[in-house]
């Protein structure tokens, strides 16, 4: 494959469309998803439940459920100048690819460990499955990683999972995830279901690890604050489509899509001011029979007739900040009015 | 100020698992004033849900007294007891688990109406059920009434839960994490609807959450109580508490929470704990249970006896705090400068 890909791009998702075949009909889980992930970059996919963000991440390591069908698109992965389409890897290549190139840390890490094996064994097994049999070398690497996630390495390495708290397990899992030095780490809701102080520890550890090991992160979250804190690039996913993508500051301070803006105005802040919040009306659509045109139009405050006919393309004045909306001007005006209201 | 509508006095509650006794609540004292916005905040295992269940009479305390409108709940008999149980209602956290999947929405709303003889006959029940659904913005009402829970979205289910809690014309509603299971975009709508009920129906709402930002939004004109490992560690007016948190735990929490604002959240100073491990409820440390993690721990003081809630001598706010160094007016450096 000879796609033109810059050296610093590790992963390119190109026009990816996935359907789930169900008894009630085909669910259009993702439609024409495209993005580039650069080396050392952290990208957040934010969206509500059912928006398709988990589907996207599972497709990157080919872990989609059996009833899923990729109808279009490719997932290009680049390492040391070689570009491969993940969707076309053979079984053997895929085994190699997973964990060595791309690791995923799933939601609910509490259950990811085998309860009857020591942490040491689980590190060794992972290494051996990928052809790394020198136990002492694995141990050295593991201890180094456990130290990096701020755990007591000797103690944790010889512990059983039940001897560790939820936060410790999550950190151990992060260390295990990067054992084989992957270029891309996918995190599904990395801090959900953890206590606030544990969440803080995980965020700090992740930032540290990423600085030291220089991998790229894709993380999925419904938590805007987490994206604000950790992401370089934020993509808002709605009804299986990326409706806005851009650098984190652009998304938070200059949102161009009404859905992104709606999300931002529905989360309370912790400052000393009273919040002026509004929620988005309606509910996310059914993806078996999605709305015509722009899928957000039934819930959008700026909707016109055009929106229900034509789906707007992802576009923007700046090449790095794109949004799919016909009425960015109307949104801008509404934002200015809101800012005035807040100032008063 | 008038008498509180509910009062908890020296509430203890433990649960037994096997041979161990787990102290889930210890010495909870709390006044709930009529029509105030009160929010209980804490992390998992702090006892906030147990407190809610005890308020609603769904769980008896191991010891301590609960007063409803000035009368000890323990002494209520017959009609008076029914009246209390009818007047304090709980909304559960999970709208997927708390609605019976084999009943239609009408079934579950009409049952308490008929049981408490609040309406007469099916016709009356249907009319009242429709009014209640209207109140929680579940429309078209006639459509919804005959549906089963699985035909509704999470947000709609939670509205059904709220409508069901309203059937008995309660004067107090305890809402336990009532919006944490629904999506961000509809969360605020649900919360605003809950807040409006106070105005429209004159219900006092006790909101329980782990999310301090949500607590701040809900109880902006009310009070927040912060719980840690079964005890109330700080309680006071929301605006004072958020602006000037007193208890080390509250300060650490506020400093640790990420905010939906990239510049702010990345420049926020985080207070480092002495230890990240949360003690087990079965092995609570002596003295203040936060002392093994507290950055402002004073040896020989904090690990000796348990601090009680009180307003610090030097303080000019009304926030009560259970911390020896703070009460003695010691200035805790919040952010290193």
XYZ file of C-alpha atoms in Angstrom:
681
model
C 0.000 0.000 0.000
C 1.381 3.369 -0.870
C -0.864 5.936 0.689
C 0.765 9.241 1.281
C 1.201 9.453 4.994
C 3.398 11.872 6.849
C 6.096 10.266 8.968
C 4.564 11.496 12.185
C 1.173 9.906 11.567
C 0.911 6.520 13.267
C -2.710 5.768 12.582
C -5.046 6.927 9.879
C -8.701 6.027 9.908
C -10.182 6.628 6.524
C -13.923 6.725 5.745
C -14.698 3.944 8.156
C -18.302 2.746 8.145
C -19.510 -0.123 10.284
C -22.944 -1.686 10.610
C -24.243 -4.144 13.165
C -26.654 -6.695 11.772
C -29.448 -7.229 14.265
C -32.888 -8.817 14.195
C -34.507 -5.413 14.094
C -32.414 -4.293 11.154
C -29.002 -2.900 10.376
C -27.608 -0.464 12.884
C -25.407 2.129 11.218
C -22.906 2.284 14.097
C -20.326 4.508 12.427
C -20.468 6.440 9.185
C -17.452 7.757 7.276
C -15.176 8.198 10.271
C -11.828 9.719 9.318
C -8.956 11.028 11.418
C -5.185 10.997 11.736
C -3.404 10.202 14.957
C 0.106 11.582 15.254
C 3.004 10.212 17.227
C 2.887 11.184 20.898
C -0.523 12.743 20.532
C -3.534 12.120 22.761
C -6.885 12.142 21.082
C -10.220 12.048 22.849
C -13.378 10.655 21.311
C -16.220 12.173 23.252
C -19.850 11.336 22.870
C -22.820 9.822 24.606
C -23.627 6.181 25.040
C -24.522 4.630 21.717
C -22.701 7.272 19.697
C -20.316 4.719 18.202
C -17.124 5.721 19.964
C -16.470 2.251 21.340
C -17.175 0.730 17.913
C -14.484 2.923 16.392
C -11.927 1.920 18.985
C -12.716 -1.787 18.743
C -12.345 -1.693 14.990
C -8.800 -0.377 15.375
C -7.693 -3.655 16.922
C -10.249 -5.764 15.017
C -12.148 -6.733 18.126
C -15.626 -5.971 16.834
C -18.442 -8.335 17.782
C -19.330 -11.037 15.251
C -22.399 -9.268 13.907
C -20.404 -6.215 12.927
C -19.539 -5.581 9.321
C -17.087 -3.049 8.011
C -18.814 -1.761 4.908
C -16.278 0.810 3.898
C -12.940 2.312 4.726
C -9.520 1.419 5.996
C -7.388 1.702 9.118
C -3.821 2.466 8.160
C -1.048 1.910 10.640
C 2.492 3.149 10.156
C 5.586 1.924 11.935
C 9.102 2.718 10.800
C 7.955 3.761 7.381
C 5.803 0.684 6.713
C 2.123 1.308 6.167
C -0.357 -1.509 6.633
C -4.131 -1.745 6.591
C -5.144 -3.227 9.924
C -8.393 -4.477 8.427
C -6.441 -6.654 5.976
C -3.951 -8.238 8.377
C -3.860 -12.028 8.506
C -4.580 -13.805 11.778
C -0.888 -14.124 12.538
C -0.096 -10.541 11.673
C -3.016 -9.445 13.792
C -1.668 -11.331 16.794
C 1.601 -9.488 16.352
C -0.110 -6.172 15.858
C -2.184 -6.375 18.992
C -0.255 -5.348 22.080
C 3.088 -4.888 20.273
C 1.801 -2.113 18.053
C -1.521 -1.232 19.524
C -2.703 -2.005 23.051
C -6.137 -1.499 24.466
C -7.085 -1.009 28.088
C -10.740 -1.825 28.486
C -13.336 -0.313 30.746
C -13.726 -2.073 34.083
C -10.081 -3.020 34.431
C -10.950 -4.519 37.782
C -11.898 -7.683 35.957
C -9.094 -7.755 33.414
C -6.684 -9.790 35.496
C -6.839 -13.513 36.041
C -7.599 -13.726 39.770
C -5.603 -16.895 40.419
C -2.339 -15.769 38.829
C 0.220 -13.449 40.330
C 0.812 -10.177 38.508
C 4.285 -11.487 37.646
C 2.804 -14.442 35.802
C 0.477 -12.215 33.823
C 3.350 -10.040 32.676
C 5.415 -13.113 31.762
C 2.560 -14.740 29.865
C 1.993 -11.629 27.831
C 5.664 -11.376 26.986
C 5.960 -15.055 26.072
C 2.936 -14.960 23.811
C 4.855 -12.402 21.809
C 8.071 -14.372 21.731
C 9.851 -12.742 24.622
C 11.012 -15.521 26.919
C 13.807 -13.964 28.966
C 12.045 -13.764 32.332
C 14.663 -11.604 33.956
C 14.461 -9.035 31.164
C 10.666 -9.043 31.410
C 10.974 -8.548 35.143
C 13.305 -5.585 34.746
C 11.022 -3.958 32.235
C 7.924 -4.668 34.341
C 9.458 -3.228 37.501
C 10.510 -0.148 35.620
C 6.965 0.322 34.294
C 5.382 -0.316 37.667
C 7.645 2.329 39.141
C 6.556 4.660 36.359
C 2.915 4.214 37.367
C 3.933 5.040 40.954
C 3.445 1.663 42.504
C 5.748 -0.245 44.808
C 7.157 -2.462 42.019
C 8.531 -5.403 43.996
C 5.383 -5.758 46.057
C 2.923 -5.446 43.188
C 4.875 -7.765 40.893
C 4.562 -10.608 43.384
C 0.967 -9.831 44.379
C -2.304 -11.442 43.413
C -4.913 -9.140 41.859
C -7.165 -9.258 44.936
C -4.372 -7.761 47.008
C -4.546 -4.581 44.966
C -7.118 -1.796 45.176
C -9.131 -0.717 42.125
C -6.834 2.203 41.389
C -3.744 0.036 41.768
C -5.173 -2.561 39.405
C -5.928 0.120 36.847
C -2.347 1.384 37.048
C -0.919 -2.130 36.877
C -3.027 -2.692 33.794
C -1.627 0.457 32.196
C 1.874 -0.826 32.894
C 0.980 -4.206 31.396
C -0.541 -2.476 28.377
C 2.718 -0.790 27.461
C 4.940 -3.778 28.282
C 5.680 -4.454 24.623
C 6.181 -0.799 23.842
C 3.157 -0.205 21.600
C 2.908 2.943 19.545
C -0.795 3.354 20.131
C -2.679 2.823 23.372
C -6.465 2.813 23.336
C -8.203 3.578 26.599
C -11.912 2.948 26.989
C -13.325 5.174 29.747
C -10.034 5.046 31.669
C -11.316 6.739 34.814
C -15.005 5.852 34.920
C -16.069 3.966 38.046
C -12.999 5.113 39.958
C -13.092 7.489 42.889
C -12.110 11.095 42.339
C -8.765 10.883 44.094
C -7.966 7.638 42.285
C -8.963 9.267 38.992
C -6.510 12.061 39.680
C -3.737 9.526 40.276
C -4.545 7.743 36.993
C -4.559 10.973 34.998
C -1.208 12.029 36.454
C 0.290 8.627 35.790
C -0.967 8.579 32.199
C 0.484 12.008 31.502
C 3.813 10.897 32.948
C 3.890 7.664 30.972
C 3.043 9.366 27.758
C 5.813 11.921 28.215
C 8.393 9.236 28.971
C 7.345 6.546 26.501
C 6.022 8.810 23.756
C 3.150 6.626 22.612
C -0.076 7.944 21.116
C -3.330 7.691 22.985
C -6.877 7.357 21.795
C -9.252 7.570 24.653
C -12.961 7.265 24.756
C -14.900 9.144 27.336
C -18.156 10.835 28.051
C -16.321 13.019 30.540
C -15.531 16.397 28.993
C -13.290 17.354 31.886
C -11.043 14.406 31.230
C -10.741 15.418 27.586
C -9.984 18.991 28.628
C -7.201 17.759 30.830
C -5.580 15.027 28.757
C -6.312 15.441 25.076
C -4.399 17.284 22.384
C -7.111 16.615 19.830
C -10.795 16.194 20.575
C -13.340 14.573 18.280
C -17.025 14.856 19.084
C -18.929 11.797 17.955
C -22.671 11.931 17.413
C -24.825 9.153 16.011
C -21.810 7.385 14.532
C -20.242 10.400 12.878
C -17.474 12.737 13.838
C -19.325 16.042 13.880
C -16.393 18.122 15.047
C -12.679 17.580 15.421
C -9.901 19.915 16.417
C -7.234 20.937 18.913
C -8.516 20.832 22.487
C -8.528 24.600 23.002
C -10.463 25.206 19.781
C -13.089 22.672 20.768
C -13.551 24.055 24.262
C -13.216 27.775 23.575
C -14.519 27.976 20.023
C -16.923 25.092 19.411
C -18.320 25.133 15.875
C -20.920 22.397 16.113
C -24.172 22.897 18.055
C -23.816 19.451 19.611
C -20.340 20.152 20.980
C -21.571 23.489 22.233
C -24.617 21.809 23.768
C -22.399 19.367 25.637
C -20.200 22.170 26.889
C -23.133 24.178 28.204
C -24.574 21.211 30.025
C -21.667 20.441 32.334
C -21.357 22.349 35.604
C -17.997 23.831 36.532
C -16.343 23.974 39.916
C -15.482 27.660 39.969
C -17.058 30.124 42.359
C -19.744 31.351 40.008
C -23.263 30.079 39.592
C -23.548 28.034 36.416
C -25.906 28.924 33.602
C -26.649 25.542 32.143
C -28.956 24.302 29.438
C -29.406 20.779 28.260
C -29.842 19.557 24.722
C -33.474 18.775 24.073
C -34.611 15.390 22.845
C -32.657 12.159 22.912
C -29.995 10.526 20.721
C -31.531 8.974 17.565
C -32.196 5.372 16.756
C -29.450 4.291 14.348
C -31.542 1.698 12.537
C -33.563 4.508 11.030
C -31.337 7.552 11.529
C -32.673 11.027 10.758
C -32.119 12.284 7.226
C -29.544 14.945 6.436
C -27.659 16.105 9.481
C -28.360 13.516 12.152
C -28.417 16.159 14.858
C -31.141 18.219 13.163
C -34.114 16.982 15.247
C -32.384 18.241 18.418
C -30.658 21.299 17.012
C -31.769 24.805 18.022
C -30.509 26.298 14.737
C -32.195 23.844 12.392
C -33.489 24.938 8.992
C -35.113 23.002 6.179
C -31.770 22.410 4.517
C -30.492 20.447 7.509
C -33.025 17.664 7.125
C -32.237 17.273 3.422
C -28.484 17.594 3.164
C -25.851 16.308 5.563
C -23.211 19.013 5.995
C -19.567 18.082 5.285
C -16.780 18.337 7.844
C -15.221 21.661 6.981
C -13.613 24.673 8.579
C -11.628 27.867 8.127
C -8.648 26.268 9.801
C -7.523 22.922 8.350
C -7.026 21.429 11.817
C -10.435 22.396 13.186
C -13.404 20.966 11.287
C -17.105 20.842 12.019
C -20.084 19.474 10.120
C -22.732 22.154 10.348
C -24.526 24.470 7.920
C -25.205 27.114 10.531
C -21.936 27.970 12.228
C -22.831 31.667 12.022
C -26.032 31.150 13.978
C -24.115 29.251 16.622
C -21.482 31.966 16.811
C -24.158 34.592 17.324
C -25.828 32.531 20.040
C -22.478 32.067 21.758
C -21.833 35.792 21.762
C -25.238 36.443 23.281
C -24.614 33.813 25.924
C -21.255 35.366 26.781
C -22.973 38.712 27.287
C -25.564 37.127 29.514
C -22.863 35.494 31.602
C -20.964 38.772 31.864
C -24.036 40.410 33.316
C -35.545 29.565 61.847
C -38.385 27.106 61.906
C -37.975 23.537 63.015
C -36.212 21.256 60.521
C -38.497 18.929 58.599
C -36.158 16.031 59.313
C -33.342 15.518 61.746
C -30.762 12.764 62.103
C -29.271 12.503 65.558
C -26.266 10.339 66.378
C -26.996 7.823 63.632
C -24.821 4.731 63.537
C -25.292 1.897 61.116
C -23.230 -1.227 60.595
C -23.631 -4.209 58.345
C -22.583 -7.699 59.217
C -20.782 -9.856 56.688
C -19.778 -13.192 58.099
C -18.095 -12.438 61.383
C -17.044 -8.896 60.693
C -19.103 -5.878 61.527
C -18.664 -3.086 59.013
C -19.357 0.380 60.398
C -20.914 2.172 57.453
C -22.219 5.231 59.264
C -20.824 6.723 62.426
C -22.401 9.506 64.407
C -24.264 11.277 61.630
C -26.049 14.420 62.800
C -27.944 16.362 60.204
C -30.829 18.805 60.054
C -32.863 19.040 56.882
C -34.709 22.327 56.694
C -37.993 22.635 54.912
C -37.606 23.466 51.219
C -33.849 23.773 51.308
C -31.558 22.347 48.622
C -29.386 19.888 50.471
C -26.746 17.793 48.824
C -24.726 14.934 50.286
C -21.414 14.404 48.532
C -18.825 11.714 48.882
C -16.954 8.939 47.141
C -18.113 5.355 46.965
C -18.296 3.718 50.347
C -18.718 6.946 52.291
C -22.223 6.037 53.412
C -24.234 8.535 51.413
C -26.650 5.961 49.994
C -27.124 4.361 53.425
C -27.935 7.802 54.831
C -30.549 8.228 52.096
C -32.139 4.888 52.851
C -32.257 5.659 56.547
C -33.927 9.007 55.854
C -36.590 7.301 53.766
C -37.201 4.683 56.429
C -36.087 1.843 54.165
C -33.312 0.855 56.540
C -33.317 1.172 60.327
C -30.227 2.684 61.948
C -28.210 0.526 64.345
C -28.586 3.320 66.852
C -29.564 6.968 66.868
C -32.753 8.902 66.297
C -34.601 10.104 63.226
C -37.095 12.890 63.607
C -39.740 13.744 61.070
C -41.533 17.026 61.721
C -40.232 17.022 65.249
C -41.407 13.515 66.146
C -39.138 10.553 66.660
C -39.871 8.133 63.848
C -39.399 5.206 66.193
C -42.464 6.246 68.193
C -44.735 6.582 65.186
C -47.469 3.956 65.014
C -50.291 3.076 62.668
C -51.536 5.997 60.634
C -48.729 8.278 61.780
C -46.126 5.810 60.604
C -47.868 5.368 57.253
C -47.987 9.126 56.969
C -44.190 9.330 57.472
C -43.476 6.545 55.004
C -45.763 8.198 52.486
C -44.157 11.608 52.984
C -40.524 10.641 52.485
C -39.742 9.013 49.162
C -36.538 7.720 47.630
C -35.545 7.804 43.978
C -33.051 5.075 43.238
C -29.870 5.487 41.284
C -30.336 3.045 38.466
C -33.446 3.472 36.305
C -32.639 0.193 34.580
C -32.847 -1.800 37.808
C -35.512 0.054 39.749
C -38.453 -0.353 37.380
C -40.233 -3.696 37.178
C -39.860 -4.882 33.570
C -43.171 -6.773 33.606
C -45.308 -3.797 34.574
C -46.476 -0.967 32.393
C -45.765 2.573 33.473
C -49.436 2.906 34.410
C -49.259 -0.219 36.601
C -46.384 1.074 38.614
C -47.739 4.558 39.055
C -51.299 3.499 39.853
C -50.285 0.959 42.491
C -49.213 3.415 45.193
C -52.119 5.709 44.261
C -54.646 2.959 44.877
C -52.773 1.433 47.802
C -52.700 4.693 49.727
C -56.290 5.424 48.613
C -55.213 8.668 47.037
C -57.591 8.177 44.112
C -60.698 6.114 43.609
C -60.947 3.570 40.833
C -59.010 2.948 37.624
C -60.348 6.069 36.001
C -59.163 8.299 38.804
C -55.813 6.520 38.835
C -55.380 7.048 35.131
C -56.195 10.722 35.373
C -53.763 11.268 38.248
C -51.022 9.178 36.571
C -51.364 11.328 33.474
C -51.017 14.473 35.568
C -47.863 13.128 37.189
C -46.260 12.229 33.864
C -47.097 15.702 32.635
C -45.358 17.114 35.683
C -42.114 15.304 34.850
C -42.380 16.295 31.167
C -43.021 12.792 29.870
C -45.204 13.408 26.855
C -47.266 12.321 24.988
C -48.713 11.060 28.226
C -51.257 8.644 26.769
C -48.520 6.937 24.771
C -46.192 6.528 27.697
C -48.742 5.172 30.179
C -49.160 1.844 28.439
C -45.513 1.305 27.652
C -43.121 -1.022 29.412
C -39.801 0.205 30.814
C -37.775 -1.411 28.022
C -39.537 0.809 25.508
C -38.179 3.928 27.184
C -34.754 5.539 27.157
C -32.677 5.947 30.298
C -33.724 9.548 30.745
C -37.393 8.700 30.294
C -37.108 5.866 32.797
C -35.600 8.158 35.361
C -38.538 10.521 34.827
C -40.879 7.611 35.484
C -38.979 6.934 38.716
C -39.455 10.533 39.724
C -43.154 10.466 38.816
C -43.526 7.316 40.880
C -41.883 8.974 43.864
C -44.357 11.839 43.493
C -47.458 9.634 43.563
C -47.764 9.822 47.329
C -47.492 13.628 47.541
C -44.257 13.442 49.515
C -42.834 16.364 51.421
C -39.264 15.055 51.215
C -37.630 13.328 48.264
C -34.241 11.683 48.572
C -32.686 11.496 45.113
C -29.772 9.069 45.140
C -27.403 9.698 42.207
C -30.533 10.247 40.185
C -28.858 11.667 37.128
C -25.527 9.846 37.085
C -26.790 7.066 34.823
C -28.145 9.311 32.103
C -26.211 10.960 29.331
C -24.546 14.302 29.818
C -26.748 16.121 27.337
C -29.989 15.325 29.165
C -28.634 15.293 32.723
C -29.158 18.980 33.372
C -32.721 18.915 32.042
C -33.559 16.182 34.507
C -31.900 18.011 37.362
C -33.675 21.264 36.533
C -36.978 19.440 36.478
C -36.202 18.012 39.919
C -35.301 21.467 41.187
C -38.552 22.926 39.851
C -40.575 20.389 41.806
C -39.565 22.161 44.983
C -41.233 25.310 43.740
C -44.262 23.664 42.175
C -45.059 21.056 44.797
C -43.242 22.294 47.882
C -41.051 19.223 48.268
C -37.741 19.299 50.031
C -35.136 17.478 47.987
C -32.062 15.794 49.380
C -29.727 15.133 46.480
C -27.004 12.536 46.825
C -24.087 12.524 44.402
C -20.390 11.847 44.027
C -20.018 14.777 41.646
C -19.075 17.983 43.431
C -19.674 20.174 40.401
C -23.191 18.803 40.087
C -23.703 19.293 43.822
C -22.604 22.884 43.474
C -25.091 23.446 40.666
C -27.966 21.789 42.488
C -27.399 23.268 45.927
C -26.123 26.712 44.912
C -28.655 28.354 47.236
C -28.535 25.537 49.744
C -26.088 23.411 51.649
C -23.603 20.654 50.947
C -22.552 17.940 53.356
C -19.284 16.174 52.569
C -18.949 12.609 53.809
C -15.847 10.496 54.185
C -15.773 6.876 55.374
C -19.084 7.011 57.198
C -18.739 10.406 58.816
C -19.798 13.909 57.943
C -16.547 15.851 57.705
C -17.821 19.219 56.533
C -21.231 20.777 56.128
C -22.254 24.286 55.244
C -23.619 26.750 52.746
C -22.624 25.711 49.242
C -21.217 29.018 48.117
C -19.004 29.351 51.192
C -17.937 25.741 51.055
C -16.942 25.858 47.401
C -15.212 29.217 47.699
C -13.357 28.421 50.871
C -13.306 24.701 51.640
C -12.170 23.968 55.187
C -11.700 20.264 55.678
C -8.497 18.858 54.169
C -10.524 16.165 52.403
C -12.801 18.715 50.752
C -9.770 20.754 49.698
C -8.040 17.732 48.243
C -11.208 16.751 46.372
C -11.708 20.213 44.921
C -8.102 20.371 43.825
C -8.184 16.905 42.241
C -11.285 17.187 40.080
C -10.616 17.862 36.386
C -12.610 20.742 34.942
C -14.198 21.161 31.513
C -11.813 23.982 30.658
C -8.414 23.013 29.227
C -6.394 25.962 30.486
C -7.878 25.963 33.936
C -7.659 22.232 34.472
C -4.068 22.027 33.280
C -2.842 24.822 35.505
C -4.744 23.719 38.570
C -2.538 22.918 41.570
C -3.157 19.473 42.950
C -2.682 18.746 46.605
C -0.643 15.604 47.119
C -1.961 13.069 49.580
C 0.362 11.354 52.010
C -1.109 8.051 50.882
C -3.415 7.157 48.037
C -4.835 4.071 49.695
C -8.352 4.389 51.045
C -8.561 2.582 54.400
C -10.992 -0.309 54.567
C -14.123 0.279 56.614
C -13.226 -2.808 58.632
C -9.802 -1.427 59.509
C -10.513 2.215 60.120
C -7.538 4.117 61.503
C -7.831 5.553 65.019
C -8.689 9.212 65.438
C -9.678 11.135 62.312
C -10.131 8.519 59.591
C -8.552 10.814 57.005
C -5.286 11.201 58.944
C -3.224 8.534 57.133
C -3.798 10.405 53.859
C -4.039 13.960 55.137
C -1.261 16.328 54.080
C -1.868 18.457 57.174
C -1.753 15.587 59.659
C -0.587 16.567 63.140
C 0.920 13.672 65.015
C -0.437 13.068 68.483
C -3.611 15.026 67.700
C -5.303 13.678 64.605
C -4.523 10.039 65.368
C -5.715 10.195 68.973
C -9.383 11.148 68.972
C -12.166 11.687 66.483
C -12.879 15.336 65.658
C -16.489 16.528 65.905
C -18.207 18.939 63.543
C -17.867 22.527 64.676
C -17.370 26.036 63.399
C -13.698 27.021 63.745
C -13.202 29.753 66.354
C -11.527 32.158 63.970
C -13.934 31.537 61.107
C -16.442 34.094 59.930
C -18.408 31.595 57.851
C -21.080 29.169 58.946
C -19.369 26.084 57.591
C -18.943 23.333 60.156
C -15.893 21.153 59.882
C -14.563 18.092 61.695
C -10.808 18.663 61.782
C -8.624 19.533 64.785
C -5.991 21.703 63.072
C -8.650 23.664 61.186
C -10.771 24.184 64.276
C -7.768 25.493 66.157
C -7.468 28.142 63.525
C -4.328 26.816 61.955
C -3.866 28.261 58.499
C -3.429 25.429 56.043
C -1.461 26.420 53.023
C -3.751 25.314 50.197
C -1.578 26.005 47.220
C 2.136 26.344 47.377
C 2.968 29.759 45.952
